[in-house]
PDB file of C-alpha atoms in Angstrom:
ATOM      1  CA  MET G   1     -28.652  14.945  34.924  1.00 80.00           C
ATOM      2  CA  GLU G   2     -29.046  11.824  32.959  1.00 88.00           C
ATOM      3  CA  ARG G   3     -32.847  10.509  32.076  1.00 92.00           C
ATOM      4  CA  ILE G   4     -32.494   6.698  32.614  1.00 91.00           C
ATOM      5  CA  TYR G   5     -36.722   5.981  32.361  1.00 89.00           C
ATOM      6  CA  THR G   6     -39.560   7.585  30.846  1.00 86.00           C
ATOM      7  CA  GLY G   7     -42.412   6.329  32.717  1.00 81.00           C
ATOM      8  CA  LYS G   8     -46.416   7.038  32.058  1.00 80.00           C
ATOM      9  CA  THR G   9     -46.626   9.029  35.630  1.00 83.00           C
ATOM     10  CA  LYS G  10     -42.730   9.637  36.364  1.00 89.00           C
ATOM     11  CA  ASP G  11     -39.848   9.913  34.341  1.00 92.00           C
ATOM     12  CA  VAL G  12     -36.593   9.314  36.393  1.00 95.00           C
ATOM     13  CA  PHE G  13     -32.837  10.781  35.937  1.00 96.00           C
ATOM     14  CA  LYS G  14     -29.524   9.608  37.405  1.00 96.00           C
ATOM     15  CA  LEU G  15     -27.839  12.491  39.659  1.00 96.00           C
ATOM     16  CA  GLU G  16     -23.927  12.230  40.329  1.00 94.00           C
ATOM     17  CA  ASP G  17     -24.142  10.940  44.134  1.00 94.00           C
ATOM     18  CA  GLY G  18     -25.542   7.831  42.652  1.00 93.00           C
ATOM     19  CA  ASN G  19     -28.976   8.430  44.084  1.00 96.00           C
ATOM     20  CA  PHE G  20     -31.967   9.687  41.586  1.00 96.00           C
ATOM     21  CA  LEU G  21     -34.501  11.724  41.147  1.00 97.00           C
ATOM     22  CA  LEU G  22     -38.092  10.968  40.313  1.00 96.00           C
ATOM     23  CA  LYS G  23     -39.728  13.618  38.275  1.00 95.00           C
ATOM     24  CA  PHE G  24     -43.699  13.300  38.938  1.00 94.00           C
ATOM     25  CA  LYS G  25     -46.333  13.759  35.921  1.00 89.00           C
ATOM     26  CA  ASP G  26     -49.515  15.268  35.664  1.00 83.00           C
ATOM     27  CA  ASP G  27     -50.773  11.331  33.721  1.00 74.00           C
ATOM     28  CA  VAL G  28     -52.480   9.148  35.798  1.00 73.00           C
ATOM     29  CA  THR G  29     -53.781   5.587  34.175  1.00 72.00           C
ATOM     30  CA  GLY G  30     -56.831   4.834  32.822  1.00 70.00           C
ATOM     31  CA  GLU G  31     -58.900   4.183  29.639  1.00 72.00           C
ATOM     32  CA  ASN G  32     -61.453   6.742  27.638  1.00 69.00           C
ATOM     33  CA  GLY G  33     -60.708   9.608  29.989  1.00 67.00           C
ATOM     34  CA  VAL G  34     -61.356   7.181  33.095  1.00 69.00           C
ATOM     35  CA  PHE G  35     -59.113   7.295  36.028  1.00 68.00           C
ATOM     36  CA  ASP G  36     -58.099   3.050  36.815  1.00 70.00           C
ATOM     37  CA  PRO G  37     -55.289   2.728  38.593  1.00 67.00           C
ATOM     38  CA  GLY G  38     -54.902  -0.748  37.526  1.00 63.00           C
ATOM     39  CA  ALA G  39     -54.521   0.359  33.839  1.00 67.00           C
ATOM     40  CA  ASN G  40     -51.508  -0.255  31.415  1.00 67.00           C
ATOM     41  CA  THR G  41     -52.400   2.758  29.545  1.00 70.00           C
ATOM     42  CA  VAL G  42     -52.202   6.702  30.276  1.00 71.00           C
ATOM     43  CA  GLY G  43     -56.289   7.545  30.394  1.00 67.00           C
ATOM     44  CA  LEU G  44     -55.804  11.056  31.163  1.00 69.00           C
ATOM     45  CA  THR G  45     -54.131  13.889  32.207  1.00 79.00           C
ATOM     46  CA  ILE G  46     -55.056  16.115  35.275  1.00 76.00           C
ATOM     47  CA  GLU G  47     -53.811  19.219  36.469  1.00 80.00           C
ATOM     48  CA  GLY G  48     -51.804  19.429  39.202  1.00 82.00           C
ATOM     49  CA  ALA G  49     -51.778  15.766  39.637  1.00 84.00           C
ATOM     50  CA  GLY G  50     -48.117  15.325  39.863  1.00 89.00           C
ATOM     51  CA  GLN G  51     -47.770  17.564  43.420  1.00 92.00           C
ATOM     52  CA  ALA G  52     -50.866  15.774  44.802  1.00 90.00           C
ATOM     53  CA  GLY G  53     -49.219  12.129  44.046  1.00 91.00           C
ATOM     54  CA  LEU G  54     -45.776  13.591  45.900  1.00 95.00           C
ATOM     55  CA  ARG G  55     -47.355  15.139  48.822  1.00 95.00           C
ATOM     56  CA  LEU G  56     -49.255  11.927  49.221  1.00 96.00           C
ATOM     57  CA  THR G  57     -46.014   9.758  48.787  1.00 96.00           C
ATOM     58  CA  LYS G  58     -44.085  12.193  51.460  1.00 97.00           C
ATOM     59  CA  PHE G  59     -46.581  12.034  53.895  1.00 97.00           C
ATOM     60  CA  PHE G  60     -46.869   7.915  53.375  1.00 98.00           C
ATOM     61  CA  PHE G  61     -43.247   7.075  53.137  1.00 98.00           C
ATOM     62  CA  GLU G  62     -42.032   9.283  56.243  1.00 97.00           C
ATOM     63  CA  LYS G  63     -44.942   7.561  57.877  1.00 97.00           C
ATOM     64  CA  LEU G  64     -43.467   4.586  57.183  1.00 98.00           C
ATOM     65  CA  GLN G  65     -39.624   5.341  57.800  1.00 95.00           C
ATOM     66  CA  GLU G  66     -41.136   6.530  61.551  1.00 96.00           C
ATOM     67  CA  LYS G  67     -42.125   3.113  61.711  1.00 96.00           C
ATOM     68  CA  GLY G  68     -39.063   1.272  60.849  1.00 96.00           C
ATOM     69  CA  ILE G  69     -39.962   0.220  57.173  1.00 97.00           C
ATOM     70  CA  HIS G  70     -37.550   0.325  54.856  1.00 96.00           C
ATOM     71  CA  THR G  71     -38.052   2.363  51.292  1.00 97.00           C
ATOM     72  CA  HIS G  72     -36.334   4.197  48.654  1.00 97.00           C
ATOM     73  CA  TYR G  73     -37.144   7.825  49.753  1.00 98.00           C
ATOM     74  CA  VAL G  74     -34.752  10.118  50.858  1.00 97.00           C
ATOM     75  CA  ASP G  75     -36.609  13.473  50.706  1.00 97.00           C
ATOM     76  CA  ALA G  76     -38.590  15.210  48.400  1.00 97.00           C
ATOM     77  CA  ASN G  77     -39.495  18.733  46.784  1.00 97.00           C
ATOM     78  CA  ILE G  78     -42.757  19.706  46.343  1.00 95.00           C
ATOM     79  CA  GLU G  79     -42.513  22.568  44.028  1.00 94.00           C
ATOM     80  CA  GLU G  80     -40.425  20.674  41.392  1.00 94.00           C
ATOM     81  CA  ALA G  81     -42.685  17.320  41.805  1.00 94.00           C
ATOM     82  CA  THR G  82     -39.201  15.503  42.016  1.00 97.00           C
ATOM     83  CA  MET G  83     -38.491  12.811  44.708  1.00 98.00           C
ATOM     84  CA  THR G  84     -34.856  11.510  45.603  1.00 98.00           C
ATOM     85  CA  VAL G  85     -34.562   7.778  45.951  1.00 98.00           C
ATOM     86  CA  LYS G  86     -32.003   5.371  46.808  1.00 97.00           C
ATOM     87  CA  PRO G  87     -30.744   2.981  44.099  1.00 96.00           C
ATOM     88  CA  ALA G  88     -32.695  -0.506  43.865  1.00 96.00           C
ATOM     89  CA  ASN G  89     -32.438  -3.341  41.538  1.00 96.00           C
ATOM     90  CA  VAL G  90     -36.499  -4.181  40.588  1.00 96.00           C
ATOM     91  CA  PHE G  91     -37.350  -7.900  40.533  1.00 97.00           C
ATOM     92  CA  GLY G  92     -37.037  -9.189  36.884  1.00 97.00           C
ATOM     93  CA  LYS G  93     -38.476  -6.123  34.565  1.00 95.00           C
ATOM     94  CA  GLY G  94     -40.622  -5.003  37.054  1.00 95.00           C
ATOM     95  CA  LEU G  95     -43.295  -6.356  39.719  1.00 97.00           C
ATOM     96  CA  GLU G  96     -46.681  -4.795  40.824  1.00 96.00           C
ATOM     97  CA  VAL G  97     -47.754  -5.620  43.817  1.00 98.00           C
ATOM     98  CA  ILE G  98     -51.560  -5.328  45.445  1.00 97.00           C
ATOM     99  CA  CYS G  99     -53.495  -5.861  48.627  1.00 98.00           C
ATOM    100  CA  ARG G 100     -56.776  -5.673  47.850  1.00 98.00           C
ATOM    101  CA  TYR G 101     -59.489  -5.387  51.176  1.00 98.00           C
ATOM    102  CA  ARG G 102     -62.309  -4.823  48.790  1.00 97.00           C
ATOM    103  CA  ALA G 103     -63.394  -7.067  45.363  1.00 97.00           C
ATOM    104  CA  VAL G 104     -63.065  -3.821  42.827  1.00 94.00           C
ATOM    105  CA  GLY G 105     -61.477  -3.762  39.747  1.00 91.00           C
ATOM    106  CA  SER G 106     -59.652  -6.342  37.595  1.00 92.00           C
ATOM    107  CA  PHE G 107     -59.886  -8.771  40.770  1.00 95.00           C
ATOM    108  CA  LEU G 108     -64.263  -8.447  40.574  1.00 96.00           C
ATOM    109  CA  ARG G 109     -63.651  -9.222  36.639  1.00 94.00           C
ATOM    110  CA  ARG G 110     -61.809 -12.535  36.716  1.00 95.00           C
ATOM    111  CA  TYR G 111     -63.603 -13.660  39.922  1.00 96.00           C
ATOM    112  CA  GLY G 112     -66.774 -12.574  39.536  1.00 97.00           C
ATOM    113  CA  ALA G 113     -68.283 -16.029  39.637  1.00 98.00           C
ATOM    114  CA  TYR G 114     -67.406 -16.069  42.724  1.00 98.00           C
ATOM    115  CA  ALA G 115     -67.231 -12.754  44.222  1.00 97.00           C
ATOM    116  CA  THR G 116     -69.381 -10.178  44.439  1.00 97.00           C
ATOM    117  CA  ASP G 117     -69.098  -6.320  43.582  1.00 96.00           C
ATOM    118  CA  GLY G 118     -67.578  -4.761  46.669  1.00 95.00           C
ATOM    119  CA  GLN G 119     -67.351  -7.766  48.652  1.00 97.00           C
ATOM    120  CA  GLU G 120     -64.803  -7.945  51.675  1.00 97.00           C
ATOM    121  CA  LEU G 121     -61.050  -9.761  51.226  1.00 98.00           C
ATOM    122  CA  ASP G 122     -58.444 -10.095  54.004  1.00 96.00           C
ATOM    123  CA  ALA G 123     -55.675  -7.706  52.578  1.00 98.00           C
ATOM    124  CA  PHE G 124     -55.163 -10.190  49.524  1.00 98.00           C
ATOM    125  CA  VAL G 125     -51.921 -10.073  48.509  1.00 98.00           C
ATOM    126  CA  GLU G 126     -50.873 -10.603  43.958  1.00 97.00           C
ATOM    127  CA  VAL G 127     -48.697 -10.295  42.055  1.00 98.00           C
ATOM    128  CA  THR G 128     -48.404  -9.060  38.300  1.00 97.00           C
ATOM    129  CA  ILE G 129     -45.782  -9.060  36.487  1.00 97.00           C
ATOM    130  CA  LYS G 130     -44.984  -5.766  34.027  1.00 93.00           C
ATOM    131  CA  ASP G 131     -45.843  -6.543  30.851  1.00 93.00           C
ATOM    132  CA  ASP G 132     -48.021  -3.753  28.616  1.00 85.00           C
ATOM    133  CA  GLU G 133     -47.892  -6.546  25.949  1.00 91.00           C
ATOM    134  CA  ARG G 134     -49.445  -9.453  27.591  1.00 93.00           C
ATOM    135  CA  GLU G 135     -51.725  -6.739  30.254  1.00 89.00           C
ATOM    136  CA  ASP G 136     -49.441  -7.772  33.892  1.00 92.00           C
ATOM    137  CA  PRO G 137     -50.876 -10.798  33.882  1.00 95.00           C
ATOM    138  CA  PRO G 138     -50.515 -12.117  37.126  1.00 96.00           C
ATOM    139  CA  ILE G 139     -47.832 -14.380  38.282  1.00 98.00           C
ATOM    140  CA  THR G 140     -47.560 -16.666  41.279  1.00 98.00           C
ATOM    141  CA  SER G 141     -45.148 -17.787  44.181  1.00 98.00           C
ATOM    142  CA  ASP G 142     -43.730 -20.899  42.365  1.00 98.00           C
ATOM    143  CA  ALA G 143     -43.695 -19.347  39.086  1.00 98.00           C
ATOM    144  CA  LEU G 144     -41.709 -16.430  40.284  1.00 98.00           C
ATOM    145  CA  ASP G 145     -39.332 -18.179  42.175  1.00 98.00           C
ATOM    146  CA  MET G 146     -39.182 -21.051  38.882  1.00 98.00           C
ATOM    147  CA  LEU G 147     -38.457 -17.987  36.568  1.00 98.00           C
ATOM    148  CA  GLY G 148     -35.742 -16.735  38.743  1.00 97.00           C
ATOM    149  CA  ILE G 149     -37.650 -13.380  39.141  1.00 98.00           C
ATOM    150  CA  LEU G 150     -37.432 -13.865  43.220  1.00 96.00           C
ATOM    151  CA  THR G 151     -37.347 -16.397  45.587  1.00 97.00           C
ATOM    152  CA  LYS G 152     -40.102 -17.958  47.413  1.00 97.00           C
ATOM    153  CA  GLU G 153     -38.228 -16.858  50.344  1.00 97.00           C
ATOM    154  CA  GLU G 154     -38.060 -12.797  49.362  1.00 96.00           C
ATOM    155  CA  TYR G 155     -41.919 -13.681  48.292  1.00 97.00           C
ATOM    156  CA  ALA G 156     -42.729 -14.147  51.898  1.00 97.00           C
ATOM    157  CA  VAL G 157     -40.906 -10.822  52.192  1.00 97.00           C
ATOM    158  CA  LEU G 158     -42.731  -8.918  49.822  1.00 97.00           C
ATOM    159  CA  LYS G 159     -46.490 -10.766  51.438  1.00 98.00           C
ATOM    160  CA  GLU G 160     -45.579  -9.477  54.992  1.00 98.00           C
ATOM    161  CA  GLN G 161     -43.795  -6.262  54.120  1.00 98.00           C
ATOM    162  CA  THR G 162     -47.286  -5.682  51.775  1.00 98.00           C
ATOM    163  CA  GLN G 163     -49.738  -6.420  54.378  1.00 98.00           C
ATOM    164  CA  LYS G 164     -47.921  -4.301  56.867  1.00 98.00           C
ATOM    165  CA  ILE G 165     -47.720  -1.001  54.399  1.00 98.00           C
ATOM    166  CA  GLY G 166     -51.052  -1.994  53.763  1.00 98.00           C
ATOM    167  CA  ALA G 167     -52.478  -1.693  57.079  1.00 98.00           C
ATOM    168  CA  VAL G 168     -50.425   1.379  57.796  1.00 98.00           C
ATOM    169  CA  VAL G 169     -51.972   3.301  54.564  1.00 98.00           C
ATOM    170  CA  LYS G 170     -55.425   1.826  56.093  1.00 98.00           C
ATOM    171  CA  GLU G 171     -55.109   3.172  59.592  1.00 98.00           C
ATOM    172  CA  GLU G 172     -54.260   6.676  57.759  1.00 97.00           C
ATOM    173  CA  MET G 173     -57.101   6.990  55.688  1.00 97.00           C
ATOM    174  CA  ALA G 174     -59.234   5.682  58.003  1.00 97.00           C
ATOM    175  CA  LYS G 175     -58.670   8.787  60.875  1.00 96.00           C
ATOM    176  CA  LYS G 176     -59.755  10.622  57.935  1.00 96.00           C
ATOM    177  CA  GLY G 177     -63.343   9.029  57.113  1.00 96.00           C
ATOM    178  CA  LEU G 178     -61.815   7.055  54.504  1.00 97.00           C
ATOM    179  CA  ASP G 179     -61.818   3.220  53.228  1.00 98.00           C
ATOM    180  CA  LEU G 180     -59.202   1.674  51.191  1.00 98.00           C
ATOM    181  CA  TYR G 181     -60.324  -0.988  49.109  1.00 98.00           C
ATOM    182  CA  ASP G 182     -56.843  -1.558  47.278  1.00 97.00           C
ATOM    183  CA  ILE G 183     -53.454  -0.296  46.666  1.00 97.00           C
ATOM    184  CA  LYS G 184     -50.424  -1.247  44.286  1.00 96.00           C
ATOM    185  CA  PHE G 185     -46.547  -1.301  45.651  1.00 97.00           C
ATOM    186  CA  GLU G 186     -43.353  -1.698  44.197  1.00 97.00           C
ATOM    187  CA  PHE G 187     -40.717  -3.103  44.919  1.00 98.00           C
ATOM    188  CA  GLY G 188     -36.711  -3.744  44.386  1.00 97.00           C
ATOM    189  CA  ARG G 189     -33.449  -4.517  46.464  1.00 97.00           C
ATOM    190  CA  GLU G 190     -31.551  -2.059  47.443  1.00 96.00           C
ATOM    191  CA  GLN G 191     -28.203  -2.016  45.488  1.00 94.00           C
ATOM    192  CA  GLY G 192     -25.584  -2.713  47.859  1.00 92.00           C
ATOM    193  CA  THR G 193     -27.241  -4.212  50.720  1.00 94.00           C
ATOM    194  CA  GLY G 194     -29.680  -7.055  48.927  1.00 94.00           C
ATOM    195  CA  THR G 195     -32.403  -5.563  51.013  1.00 96.00           C
ATOM    196  CA  ILE G 196     -35.796  -5.476  50.102  1.00 97.00           C
ATOM    197  CA  LEU G 197     -37.128  -2.187  49.582  1.00 97.00           C
ATOM    198  CA  LEU G 198     -40.685  -0.386  48.739  1.00 98.00           C
ATOM    199  CA  ILE G 199     -39.825   1.817  45.674  1.00 97.00           C
ATOM    200  CA  ASP G 200     -41.937   4.085  43.377  1.00 94.00           C
ATOM    201  CA  GLU G 201     -44.574   5.889  45.356  1.00 95.00           C
ATOM    202  CA  ILE G 202     -48.208   5.736  47.090  1.00 96.00           C
ATOM    203  CA  SER G 203     -50.350   8.095  45.930  1.00 92.00           C
ATOM    204  CA  GLY G 204     -53.889   8.145  44.884  1.00 88.00           C
ATOM    205  CA  GLY G 205     -53.087   7.118  41.337  1.00 83.00           C
ATOM    206  CA  ASN G 206     -52.046   3.729  43.053  1.00 90.00           C
ATOM    207  CA  MET G 207     -55.440   3.068  44.875  1.00 94.00           C
ATOM    208  CA  ARG G 208     -58.789   2.794  45.033  1.00 95.00           C
ATOM    209  CA  ALA G 209     -60.086   4.525  47.861  1.00 96.00           C
ATOM    210  CA  TYR G 210     -63.907   5.367  49.230  1.00 96.00           C
ATOM    211  CA  LYS G 211     -65.428   7.795  51.550  1.00 96.00           C
ATOM    212  CA  ALA G 212     -69.378   6.993  52.537  1.00 94.00           C
ATOM    213  CA  GLY G 213     -69.223   4.263  49.705  1.00 91.00           C
ATOM    214  CA  GLU G 214     -68.744   6.617  46.888  1.00 95.00           C
ATOM    215  CA  TYR G 215     -65.123   7.219  45.303  1.00 93.00           C
ATOM    216  CA  ILE G 216     -62.566   9.972  45.700  1.00 94.00           C
ATOM    217  CA  GLU G 217     -60.309  11.053  42.525  1.00 88.00           C
ATOM    218  CA  PRO G 218     -56.804  11.169  43.214  1.00 85.00           C
ATOM    219  CA  LEU G 219     -56.513  15.009  43.325  1.00 86.00           C
ATOM    220  CA  LYS G 220     -59.757  14.650  46.079  1.00 91.00           C
ATOM    221  CA  LEU G 221     -57.695  12.573  47.996  1.00 94.00           C
ATOM    222  CA  GLU G 222     -55.128  14.195  48.686  1.00 93.00           C
ATOM    223  CA  GLN G 223     -56.705  16.982  50.051  1.00 93.00           C
ATOM    224  CA  LEU G 224     -58.710  14.711  52.542  1.00 95.00           C
ATOM    225  CA  MET G 225     -55.656  13.342  53.368  1.00 95.00           C
ATOM    226  CA  LEU G 226     -53.478  16.053  53.980  1.00 94.00           C
ATOM    227  CA  ALA G 227     -55.727  18.915  54.807  1.00 85.00           C
ATOM    228  CA  GLY G 228     -54.718  20.914  57.750  1.00 72.00           C
ATOM    229  CA  LYS G 229     -50.913  19.360  57.383  1.00 69.00           C
TER     230      LYS G 229
END
């Protein structure tokens, strides 16, 4: 296999059949040893985080497939901490799409003059550019269109899909008594068809989840979500 990308939490390999293999690592984003899904750096390494993230990703991607939502998921090997995916091209150099249900994290840091900690938000969708040097700046639909990253029509699809997928995740978590505060997604265009697909992962490292007001760490989240499965 040819390694084509080394990321913070995953490495990407090209397979002979045209698909790609994602290798999940035990590294998670954060700062000074504290986990933060919105951080731009690897903050700590948690043993078993890679497999835990993949188990949750497999669960959610298969749930989305049952509902007819397009993703790049093909299959997963939990023991090897790898996932096979269809080829897709990211928008520009990569975007992150956040769906927010509570005012926490960077949203609260930016808008704290108007928002209160934990204030309810109505599935607010926010897009940021993947750019570590510039600390992943937020970007509007107008700017995305003018810069040729994606069209306004594609943005509308992106927003709709983000809220639809977020609702599925939130509903599944609620069944376990968990409250989803925010979640981060990535999307791309499927090679050959141009269909907008959910890509990357859906794991504890990409979201903030709480139970009875207490924050749940990524590994604990996977255990709570998949208990009995």
